[in-house]
Amino acid sequence: MSLDILEEFHNPELCRKLLDQLSAELEGELRFMEVCGTHTVAIFQSGLRSLLPEGIVHLSGPGCPVCVTHESEVNAFLDLAERDDVIIATFGDLMRVPGHGGRNLKAAQADGARVNVIYSPFDALKLAAENPDSTVVFLGVGFETTAPTIAGTMIMARQQRLKNFRVLPFHKTVPEALAALMDDVQTRIDGFILPGHVSAVIGLEPYRYIADKYQRSAIVTGFEPVDILQSLLDMVRWRNEGTPKVTNNYTRIVADEGNKKAMSVMHQVFQPGDALWRGIGMIPGSGLDIREEWADMDAKREFGITIEEVPPLPGCKCGEVLKGIISPEQCPLFKKACTPAKPVGPCMVSTEGSCAAYYKYKVD
Ligand code: SF4
């Protein structure tokens, strides 16, 4: 795709026109939630948040992989890192996520734990080949976006006959989480801006229930200002007409049927399981467990890891933020005890976390 084409998607005149149409057609209030950390940042970076009509309420949902990783899962990472026979392989954004007592993987690494930051899961295979006397455990977090690559890495590990490569499977799936949010009486969401990356893998079908069962609209959306404004305008119109829809406005990247190859690789290795989400709790069927045929690479089975509810980090309101019940500024620790330099909760750790985005971009 040429950059010229993309330029049309942040054309100021078109944006102004869409904003005017939004103001003219909005009836009452529209509370929309985006479910992707990249959308959170895009809405702030483009300045859209301050330009939206007053009645359009922007909520950031559980779309940042690090933010929804449960305290109990972080504790499991830390416990594994303490083992002399284990080398941890992880993406860098997990390093500063706090677990028990505020401890994180960075602190464990400083104390001598073998924690390696990698840039691709395939780097973990290299690490395993170079360290045959240790078990290399890759920390599998994220959504349907990363799960196919992790599955592909496991398939490669088997092809390479690596005996010391494991995955700790804490992946989560988005459609089930959206249902849990709509079932929660505390949340008030009129429609969703659906994540572009996740949808590129799973397509539209898994979201159909949002209109059929919950009578809300949900739109797969790109990350440019025109993409976002057009989806908001569609959402307003469909609500005015009383005809909620699930549609795809990001057709330049996302196919309605998703990426069948990626899904096939993912399903070869993973099957649906239950998952604990930070601040939301247990959501049946919203996780990805490793299938029996791949049990030899399952760190959960090998190390007997179980995940259970633990008290949230003292004072941190990430749970309420992730459900759109409060905005980050309503957390008493925001910009005081909790800053990107010294984060109390995960929503301030990741650059895609809502609290970090509000801290960096929100003008008081
Ligand atoms: Fe948690 Fe910090 Fe966000 Fe408050 S500001 S919800 S303590 S991450």
XYZ file of C-alpha atoms and ligand atoms in Angstrom:
372
model
C 0.000 0.000 0.000
C 1.457 3.360 -0.957
C 1.902 6.063 1.658
C -0.215 8.394 -0.522
C -3.230 6.180 0.072
C -2.603 6.222 3.822
C -2.371 10.016 3.787
C -6.052 10.173 2.887
C -6.776 8.541 6.214
C -5.453 11.526 8.153
C -6.621 14.247 5.813
C -7.517 17.230 8.094
C -10.413 18.425 5.909
C -11.994 15.003 5.869
C -11.535 14.714 9.621
C -13.223 18.074 10.170
C -16.133 17.034 7.955
C -16.580 13.786 9.856
C -16.392 15.613 13.194
C -19.081 18.056 12.034
C -21.291 15.168 10.923
C -20.768 13.450 14.258
C -21.837 16.583 16.145
C -24.859 17.043 13.919
C -26.102 13.460 14.116
C -25.272 12.543 17.717
C -28.398 12.143 19.837
C -27.665 12.202 23.564
C -24.535 10.386 24.680
C -22.558 7.616 22.976
C -20.155 5.648 25.145
C -17.714 3.774 22.941
C -14.919 1.471 23.994
C -11.796 0.681 22.003
C -10.283 -2.688 22.788
C -6.756 -2.263 21.565
C -3.818 -0.452 23.116
C -2.818 0.823 19.675
C -6.225 2.510 19.311
C -5.827 4.055 22.770
C -2.552 5.642 21.718
C -3.787 6.554 18.202
C -6.810 8.428 19.604
C -4.576 10.504 21.871
C -1.650 10.965 19.463
C -3.871 12.260 16.664
C -5.528 14.753 18.999
C -8.941 13.192 18.318
C -9.799 12.772 21.955
C -9.951 16.495 22.590
C -11.826 17.137 19.325
C -14.658 14.646 19.782
C -18.101 16.151 20.489
C -18.884 16.340 24.191
C -21.443 13.551 24.103
C -18.975 11.018 22.693
C -17.460 9.273 25.698
C -14.221 7.408 25.070
C -13.520 4.322 27.199
C -10.342 2.263 26.951
C -10.952 -1.445 27.328
C -8.902 -4.528 28.106
C -6.803 -4.411 24.940
C -3.300 -4.120 26.313
C -1.831 -7.631 26.692
C 0.406 -6.743 29.611
C -2.382 -4.932 31.454
C -4.766 -7.900 31.450
C -2.088 -10.360 32.558
C -3.324 -11.360 35.992
C -1.349 -10.767 39.207
C -1.359 -14.517 39.789
C 0.189 -15.094 36.344
C 2.937 -12.555 37.058
C 3.590 -14.375 40.347
C 3.981 -17.618 38.381
C 6.590 -15.917 36.132
C 8.487 -14.752 39.205
C 8.372 -18.194 40.851
C 9.699 -19.818 37.674
C 12.461 -17.219 37.378
C 13.707 -18.242 40.838
C 14.481 -21.780 39.609
C 18.128 -22.603 38.869
C 17.155 -24.999 36.059
C 15.019 -22.482 34.129
C 15.839 -19.692 31.684
C 12.948 -17.293 31.105
C 12.441 -15.873 27.605
C 10.040 -12.939 27.388
C 9.127 -9.828 25.469
C 10.437 -6.692 27.174
C 7.072 -5.201 28.123
C 6.522 -7.869 30.802
C 9.737 -6.992 32.629
C 8.315 -4.235 34.818
C 4.838 -5.641 35.495
C 4.474 -5.977 39.259
C 3.593 -9.231 40.985
C 3.668 -10.129 44.671
C 5.030 -7.355 46.888
C 5.475 -5.152 43.804
C 8.368 -7.386 42.643
C 8.911 -7.753 38.882
C 11.060 -9.739 36.435
C 13.533 -6.871 36.124
C 14.229 -7.073 39.859
C 14.508 -10.870 39.634
C 16.986 -10.461 36.754
C 19.025 -7.959 38.790
C 19.155 -10.532 41.599
C 20.648 -13.112 39.251
C 17.632 -14.886 37.742
C 18.181 -15.917 34.127
C 15.589 -13.733 32.402
C 16.232 -12.996 28.716
C 14.380 -10.323 26.764
C 13.772 -11.513 23.214
C 12.289 -9.819 20.157
C 10.752 -12.854 18.486
C 9.595 -16.196 19.940
C 11.996 -17.826 17.491
C 14.866 -16.298 19.508
C 13.726 -18.553 22.363
C 14.466 -21.605 20.195
C 18.022 -20.354 19.673
C 18.325 -19.850 23.415
C 17.154 -23.425 24.009
C 19.623 -24.824 21.467
C 22.479 -22.920 23.120
C 21.536 -24.045 26.651
C 20.758 -27.775 26.446
C 21.187 -28.278 30.221
C 18.469 -25.755 31.115
C 14.768 -25.505 30.342
C 13.873 -22.403 28.359
C 10.361 -21.172 29.204
C 8.744 -18.642 26.890
C 6.110 -16.506 28.639
C 3.066 -16.694 26.372
C 0.884 -13.641 26.928
C -1.236 -11.576 24.569
C -4.237 -12.195 22.371
C -5.084 -14.003 19.138
C -2.526 -11.735 17.453
C 0.503 -13.424 18.978
C -0.879 -16.912 19.624
C -0.376 -18.184 16.028
C 3.303 -17.196 16.114
C 3.791 -18.956 19.440
C 2.068 -22.030 18.024
C 4.348 -21.845 14.971
C 7.368 -21.647 17.280
C 6.253 -24.807 19.097
C 5.846 -26.597 15.772
C 9.381 -25.533 14.814
C 10.732 -26.678 18.196
C 9.328 -30.131 17.508
C 10.770 -30.163 13.991
C 14.167 -29.201 15.436
C 13.804 -31.942 18.106
C 14.440 -29.433 20.889
C 13.700 -31.160 24.180
C 14.169 -28.183 26.505
C 11.734 -25.606 25.081
C 8.477 -24.836 26.924
C 5.677 -22.295 26.718
C 3.728 -20.948 29.682
C 0.335 -20.431 28.019
C -1.485 -17.391 29.394
C -3.003 -16.153 26.134
C -6.429 -14.562 26.180
C -9.137 -14.244 23.550
C -10.991 -10.992 22.929
C -14.609 -11.879 21.957
C -15.298 -13.704 25.236
C -13.981 -10.732 27.242
C -16.342 -8.330 25.475
C -19.295 -10.524 26.457
C -18.108 -10.482 30.074
C -17.927 -6.679 29.981
C -21.452 -6.359 28.623
C -22.727 -8.779 31.272
C -21.212 -6.607 34.006
C -23.895 -4.262 35.349
C -21.251 -1.670 36.272
C -20.181 -1.085 32.678
C -22.108 1.067 30.230
C -20.909 0.593 26.671
C -22.921 1.564 23.590
C -20.502 0.155 21.030
C -17.012 -1.151 20.360
C -14.160 -0.094 18.106
C -12.791 -3.587 17.507
C -9.056 -4.312 17.422
C -7.499 -4.321 13.957
C -4.682 -6.760 14.708
C -6.737 -9.400 16.527
C -9.458 -9.154 13.896
C -6.916 -9.700 11.105
C -6.538 -13.192 12.584
C -10.074 -14.098 13.733
C -12.219 -12.091 11.287
C -15.766 -10.879 12.021
C -17.665 -14.050 12.871
C -16.693 -14.331 16.576
C -18.128 -10.843 17.222
C -21.545 -11.337 15.580
C -23.213 -12.008 18.943
C -22.576 -8.379 19.985
C -25.358 -7.140 17.710
C -27.504 -10.299 17.822
C -27.535 -10.816 21.605
C -26.576 -7.447 23.111
C -27.990 -5.031 20.496
C -24.746 -3.011 20.302
C -22.583 -2.141 17.325
C -18.997 -3.280 16.940
C -16.741 -2.154 14.097
C -13.319 -3.437 13.076
C -11.363 -0.231 12.646
C -7.970 0.919 11.416
C -5.700 3.243 13.325
C -5.808 6.486 11.337
C -8.064 9.405 12.396
C -10.421 8.972 9.422
C -10.795 5.261 10.237
C -11.796 6.027 13.814
C -14.119 8.935 13.008
C -15.914 7.007 10.268
C -16.536 4.102 12.659
C -17.871 6.453 15.339
C -20.200 8.059 12.795
C -21.451 4.625 11.686
C -22.028 3.697 15.319
C -24.044 6.868 15.941
C -26.135 6.351 12.807
C -26.936 2.720 13.535
C -27.933 3.577 17.057
C -30.179 6.379 15.806
C -31.764 3.909 13.364
C -32.044 1.152 16.001
C -30.108 -1.273 13.789
C -26.892 -2.295 15.572
C -24.318 -3.933 13.302
C -21.029 -5.808 13.435
C -18.965 -4.708 10.451
C -15.493 -4.325 9.078
C -14.262 -0.818 8.225
C -10.631 -1.970 7.990
C -10.937 -3.959 4.800
C -7.529 -2.830 3.538
C -6.016 -5.166 6.149
C -8.750 -7.361 7.671
C -10.664 -9.994 5.723
C -14.139 -10.784 7.081
C -13.181 -14.442 7.311
C -9.890 -13.645 9.110
C -6.608 -15.370 8.396
C -7.449 -19.049 8.003
C -3.831 -20.177 7.916
C -3.008 -18.379 11.177
C -6.125 -19.777 12.859
C -5.329 -23.279 11.678
C -1.806 -23.110 13.162
C -3.210 -21.677 16.393
C -5.872 -24.402 16.702
C -3.320 -27.115 15.923
C -1.551 -26.328 19.201
C -4.090 -24.527 21.401
C -7.647 -25.209 22.506
C -10.076 -22.936 24.384
C -9.641 -22.840 28.161
C -10.631 -20.599 31.044
C -8.522 -17.536 31.800
C -8.167 -15.076 34.657
C -8.133 -11.463 33.500
C -6.767 -8.730 35.693
C -9.633 -6.742 37.137
C -12.281 -8.772 35.344
C -11.736 -12.194 36.898
C -12.288 -15.658 35.460
C -13.894 -15.692 32.014
C -14.832 -19.181 30.831
C -13.439 -20.070 27.416
C -11.370 -16.884 27.111
C -7.949 -18.532 27.296
C -5.839 -20.806 25.123
C -4.613 -24.042 26.707
C -1.979 -26.234 25.090
C -3.515 -29.394 23.593
C -2.668 -32.826 24.998
C -0.614 -33.658 21.877
C 1.737 -30.768 22.742
C 1.859 -31.423 26.498
C 5.624 -32.021 26.404
C 6.088 -28.276 25.777
C 3.558 -27.091 28.366
C 5.294 -25.337 31.279
C 2.002 -25.246 33.184
C 1.818 -29.033 33.258
C 5.537 -29.595 33.822
C 5.868 -27.211 36.770
C 2.374 -27.790 38.212
C 1.399 -24.128 37.832
C -2.118 -23.214 38.907
C -3.656 -19.774 38.666
C -6.070 -18.421 41.231
C -7.542 -15.118 42.374
C -5.208 -13.110 44.581
C -5.844 -9.708 46.173
C -5.221 -6.868 43.687
C -2.187 -4.618 44.071
C -2.937 -2.236 46.974
C -4.469 1.002 45.750
C -4.286 0.129 42.039
C -7.538 0.584 40.124
C -6.424 -1.131 36.911
C -9.440 -3.453 37.111
C -11.914 -0.571 37.016
C -9.882 1.179 34.304
C -9.812 -1.933 32.103
C -13.586 -2.312 32.409
C -14.191 1.350 31.541
C -15.797 2.015 34.924
C -13.346 4.796 35.764
C -10.817 6.745 33.727
C -7.149 6.595 34.801
C -7.374 10.119 36.208
C -9.941 8.887 38.716
C -7.395 6.540 40.287
C -6.062 8.298 43.412
C -2.515 7.158 42.612
C -2.470 8.522 39.021
C 0.436 10.942 38.467
C 1.172 10.796 42.204
C 2.479 7.470 43.500
C 2.053 5.944 40.028
C 4.018 7.258 37.042
C 5.674 5.562 34.037
C 9.033 5.885 35.818
C 7.611 4.211 38.925
C 4.479 2.296 37.930
C 2.267 0.809 40.611
C 0.074 -1.161 38.203
C 0.458 -2.681 34.734
C -1.759 -0.077 33.036
C 1.057 2.399 33.680
C 3.825 -0.011 32.608
C 3.061 -0.698 28.985
C 3.229 2.119 26.439
C -0.159 0.796 25.256
C -1.668 0.870 28.748
C -4.509 3.349 29.341
C -2.850 4.971 32.350
C 0.437 5.436 30.492
C -1.417 6.934 27.490
C -3.357 9.360 29.718
C -0.138 10.278 31.501
C 1.722 10.972 28.291
C -0.941 12.591 26.108
C -3.852 13.893 28.181
C -3.682 17.661 28.550
C -5.159 18.872 31.859
Fe -3.085 1.263 38.594
Fe -1.391 3.313 38.364
Fe -3.383 3.126 36.682
Fe -3.851 3.751 39.219
S -2.743 4.995 37.745
S -4.977 2.282 37.959
S -2.267 2.558 40.264
S -1.702 1.664 36.903
